[in-house]
Amino acid sequence: ILDVFERNVTVPTSEVTLYSTHASSVAGATFDKDLIKYARFTNLDETNFIDLRITNENNDEFVYRVYALQTFVLHSHVGSMNATENAAAGLPNGDIISVEAQANTAACSVEIFVASA
């Protein structure tokens, strides 16, 4: 691990982008998808849940609910996400290109931790 990004953000009840990826090294809340080794999202709220929406380059997406005081972890972002219909068609797994979040009834504080090579 050569680079670490850690931030607490307030996630409102409307969907916001936590970070996105790109094919080459960039700065801020955009990461080189080839270098991400680990991403962790911790819902610091004691009452409300958040929904994480993870999208790949094929526009496949899934939503994972992170309840109060729980954590969700993603590992490599390259070739790690595929929809059932794409797999059945023999299409390659897609690279994760964005992670969005939305709180359910009130804004939640969320810790984001991304480790890259």
One Martini backbone bead per residue (centre of mass of N, CA, C, O) as a GRO file, in nm:
protein
  117
    1ILE     BB    1   0.094   0.038   0.026
    2LEU     BB    2   0.101   0.397  -0.085
    3ASP     BB    3  -0.211   0.486  -0.051
    4VAL     BB    4  -0.432   0.699   0.154
    5PHE     BB    5  -0.789   0.736   0.202
    6GLU     BB    6  -0.954   0.959   0.442
    7ARG     BB    7  -1.312   1.009   0.518
    8ASN     BB    8  -1.568   1.215   0.639
    9VAL     BB    9  -1.914   1.198   0.550
   10THR     BB   10  -2.217   1.340   0.446
   11VAL     BB   11  -2.514   1.159   0.399
   12PRO     BB   12  -2.785   1.204   0.237
   13THR     BB   13  -3.121   1.147   0.105
   14SER     BB   14  -2.942   1.184  -0.139
   15GLU     BB   15  -2.753   1.098  -0.392
   16VAL     BB   16  -2.395   1.036  -0.366
   17THR     BB   17  -2.062   1.064  -0.445
   18LEU     BB   18  -1.778   0.920  -0.310
   19TYR     BB   19  -1.648   0.775  -0.575
   20SER     BB   20  -1.414   0.730  -0.843
   21THR     BB   21  -1.282   0.594  -1.147
   22HIS     BB   22  -0.980   0.526  -1.335
   23ALA     BB   23  -0.718   0.431  -1.563
   24SER     BB   24  -0.563   0.656  -1.403
   25SER     BB   25  -0.391   0.866  -1.228
   26VAL     BB   26  -0.537   1.056  -0.963
   27ALA     BB   27  -0.728   1.289  -0.775
   28GLY     BB   28  -0.891   1.286  -0.490
   29ALA     BB   29  -1.210   1.114  -0.554
   30THR     BB   30  -1.012   0.976  -0.770
   31PHE     BB   31  -0.920   0.651  -0.891
   32ASP     BB   32  -0.713   0.398  -0.968
   33LYS     BB   33  -0.846   0.094  -1.038
   34ASP     BB   34  -0.568  -0.076  -1.047
   35LEU     BB   35  -0.480   0.017  -0.729
   36ILE     BB   36  -0.704  -0.092  -0.574
   37LYS     BB   37  -0.731  -0.296  -0.266
   38TYR     BB   38  -0.918  -0.113  -0.063
   39ALA     BB   39  -1.260  -0.062   0.067
   40ARG     BB   40  -1.420   0.136   0.327
   41PHE     BB   41  -1.753   0.143   0.490
   42THR     BB   42  -1.877   0.348   0.762
   43ASN     BB   43  -2.154   0.366   0.964
   44LEU     BB   44  -2.184   0.616   1.223
   45ASP     BB   45  -2.466   0.577   1.271
   46GLU     BB   46  -2.709   0.484   1.533
   47THR     BB   47  -2.986   0.445   1.331
   48ASN     BB   48  -2.918   0.470   1.028
   49PHE     BB   49  -2.916   0.389   0.698
   50ILE     BB   50  -2.735   0.290   0.404
   51ASP     BB   51  -2.690   0.310   0.048
   52LEU     BB   52  -2.491   0.131  -0.173
   53ARG     BB   53  -2.374   0.215  -0.506
   54ILE     BB   54  -2.245  -0.011  -0.745
   55THR     BB   55  -2.054   0.054  -1.046
   56ASN     BB   56  -1.991  -0.041  -1.371
   57GLU     BB   57  -1.884  -0.020  -1.706
   58ASN     BB   58  -2.176  -0.177  -1.785
   59ASN     BB   59  -2.403  -0.061  -1.582
   60ASP     BB   60  -2.382  -0.225  -1.349
   61GLU     BB   61  -2.564  -0.285  -1.035
   62PHE     BB   62  -2.549  -0.247  -0.675
   63VAL     BB   63  -2.708  -0.281  -0.351
   64TYR     BB   64  -2.593  -0.192  -0.020
   65ARG     BB   65  -2.676  -0.233   0.311
   66VAL     BB   66  -2.585  -0.006   0.584
   67TYR     BB   67  -2.601  -0.020   0.894
   68ALA     BB   68  -2.575   0.079   1.191
   69LEU     BB   69  -2.239   0.049   1.269
   70GLN     BB   70  -2.146  -0.054   0.987
   71THR     BB   71  -1.955  -0.254   0.742
   72PHE     BB   72  -1.802  -0.221   0.412
   73VAL     BB   73  -1.618  -0.427   0.166
   74LEU     BB   74  -1.373  -0.369  -0.086
   75HIS     BB   75  -1.181  -0.471  -0.332
   76SER     BB   76  -1.102  -0.507  -0.610
   77HIS     BB   77  -1.197  -0.317  -0.923
   78VAL     BB   78  -1.100  -0.541  -1.120
   79GLY     BB   79  -1.309  -0.765  -1.252
   80SER     BB   80  -1.546  -0.778  -0.993
   81MET     BB   81  -1.815  -0.720  -1.181
   82ASN     BB   82  -2.125  -0.912  -1.249
   83ALA     BB   83  -2.387  -0.990  -1.426
   84THR     BB   84  -2.576  -1.254  -1.500
   85GLU     BB   85  -2.630  -1.187  -1.804
   86ASN     BB   86  -2.328  -1.148  -1.874
   87ALA     BB   87  -2.226  -1.426  -1.794
   88ALA     BB   88  -2.415  -1.587  -1.987
   89ALA     BB   89  -2.281  -1.421  -2.243
   90GLY     BB   90  -1.956  -1.405  -2.181
   91LEU     BB   91  -1.886  -1.159  -2.033
   92PRO     BB   92  -1.692  -0.962  -1.876
   93ASN     BB   93  -1.595  -0.831  -1.614
   94GLY     BB   94  -1.637  -0.541  -1.434
   95ASP     BB   95  -1.534  -0.233  -1.351
   96ILE     BB   96  -1.522  -0.024  -1.099
   97ILE     BB   97  -1.644   0.334  -1.113
   98SER     BB   98  -1.861   0.358  -0.863
   99VAL     BB   99  -1.966   0.525  -0.546
  100GLU     BB  100  -2.271   0.544  -0.379
  101ALA     BB  101  -2.496   0.735  -0.153
  102GLN     BB  102  -2.783   0.680   0.083
  103ALA     BB  103  -3.000   0.788   0.304
  104ASN     BB  104  -3.299   0.728   0.454
  105THR     BB  105  -3.402   0.968   0.694
  106ALA     BB  106  -3.103   1.068   0.759
  107ALA     BB  107  -2.821   1.192   0.792
  108CYS     BB  108  -2.489   1.045   0.751
  109SER     BB  109  -2.199   0.929   0.883
  110VAL     BB  110  -1.910   0.848   0.672
  111GLU     BB  111  -1.650   0.625   0.634
  112ILE     BB  112  -1.364   0.652   0.420
  113PHE     BB  113  -1.144   0.384   0.293
  114VAL     BB  114  -0.850   0.397   0.078
  115ALA     BB  115  -0.632   0.152  -0.072
  116SER     BB  116  -0.321   0.190  -0.253
  117ALA     BB  117  -0.045   0.115  -0.481
   0.00000   0.00000   0.00000
